[in-house]
mmCIF file of C-alpha atoms in Angstrom:
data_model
loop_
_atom_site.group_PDB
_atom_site.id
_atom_site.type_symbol
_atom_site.label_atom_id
_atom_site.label_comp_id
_atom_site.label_asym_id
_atom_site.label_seq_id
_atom_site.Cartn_x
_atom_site.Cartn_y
_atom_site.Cartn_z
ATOM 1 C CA UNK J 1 147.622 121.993 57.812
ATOM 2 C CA UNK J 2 151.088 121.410 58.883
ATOM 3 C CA UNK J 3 151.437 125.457 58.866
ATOM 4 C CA UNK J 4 148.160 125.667 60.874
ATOM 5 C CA UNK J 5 150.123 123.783 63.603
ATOM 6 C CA UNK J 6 153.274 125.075 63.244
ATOM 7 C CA UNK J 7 151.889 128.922 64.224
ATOM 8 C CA UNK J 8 149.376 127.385 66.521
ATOM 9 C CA UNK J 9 152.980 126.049 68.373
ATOM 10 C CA UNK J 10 154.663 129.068 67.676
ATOM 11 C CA UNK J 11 152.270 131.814 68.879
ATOM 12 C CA UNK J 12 153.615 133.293 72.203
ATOM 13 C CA UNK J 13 150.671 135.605 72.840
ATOM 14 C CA UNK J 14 149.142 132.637 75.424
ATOM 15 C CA UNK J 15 146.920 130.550 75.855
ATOM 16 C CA UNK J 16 143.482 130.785 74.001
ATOM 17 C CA UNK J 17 140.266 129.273 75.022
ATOM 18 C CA UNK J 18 141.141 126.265 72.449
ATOM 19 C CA UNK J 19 144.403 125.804 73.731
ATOM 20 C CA UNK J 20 142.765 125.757 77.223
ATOM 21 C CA UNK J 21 140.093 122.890 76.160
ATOM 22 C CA UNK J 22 143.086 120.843 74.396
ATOM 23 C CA UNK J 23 144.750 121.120 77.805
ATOM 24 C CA UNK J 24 141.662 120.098 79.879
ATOM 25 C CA UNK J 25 140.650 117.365 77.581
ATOM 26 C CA UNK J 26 144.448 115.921 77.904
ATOM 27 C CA UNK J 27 144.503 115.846 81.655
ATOM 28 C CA UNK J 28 140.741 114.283 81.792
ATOM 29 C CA UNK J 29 142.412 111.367 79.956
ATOM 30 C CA UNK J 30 145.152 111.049 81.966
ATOM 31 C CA UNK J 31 142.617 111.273 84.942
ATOM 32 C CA UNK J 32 140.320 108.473 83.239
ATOM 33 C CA UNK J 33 143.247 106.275 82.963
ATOM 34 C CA UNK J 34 144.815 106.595 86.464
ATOM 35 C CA UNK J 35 141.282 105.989 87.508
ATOM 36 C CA UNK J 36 140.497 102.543 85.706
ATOM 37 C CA UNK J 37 143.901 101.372 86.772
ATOM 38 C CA UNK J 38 143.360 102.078 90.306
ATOM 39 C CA UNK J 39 139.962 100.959 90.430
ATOM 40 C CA UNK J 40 140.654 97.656 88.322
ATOM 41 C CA UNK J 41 143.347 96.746 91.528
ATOM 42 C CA UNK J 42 140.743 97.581 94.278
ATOM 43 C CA UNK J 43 138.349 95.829 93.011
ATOM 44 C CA UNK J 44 140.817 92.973 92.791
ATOM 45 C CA UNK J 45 141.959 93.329 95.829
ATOM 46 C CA UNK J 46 138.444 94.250 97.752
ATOM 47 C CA UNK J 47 135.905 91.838 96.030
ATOM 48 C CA UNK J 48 138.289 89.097 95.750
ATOM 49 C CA UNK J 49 138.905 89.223 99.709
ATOM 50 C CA UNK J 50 135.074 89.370 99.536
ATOM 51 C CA UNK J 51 133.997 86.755 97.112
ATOM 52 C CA UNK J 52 136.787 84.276 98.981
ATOM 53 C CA UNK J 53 134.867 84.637 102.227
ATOM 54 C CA UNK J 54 131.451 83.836 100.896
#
């Protein structure tokens, strides 16, 4: 295993298809998580203002 990584690190030929998914999948978390935090605070912010009002 831990030479499976170490040439999948090393290999300088590009990126493969995997490599792109591994990528894609990484920033979709990071996307999913900027997300819930900034919609967590809106909703806060929004619906409390709202739900004060009633």
């Amino acid at each position: 295993m831990k030479e499976r990584l170490r040439r999948f690190f090393a290999e300088n030929g590009g990126f493969t298809a995997t490599e792109y998914a591994v990528v894609a999948f990484l920033v979709s978390i990071l996307i999913a998580a900027g997300a819930k935090a900034i919609g967590a605070k809106l909703s806060i912010n929004y619906l409390g203002a709202v739900a004060a009002n009633l």
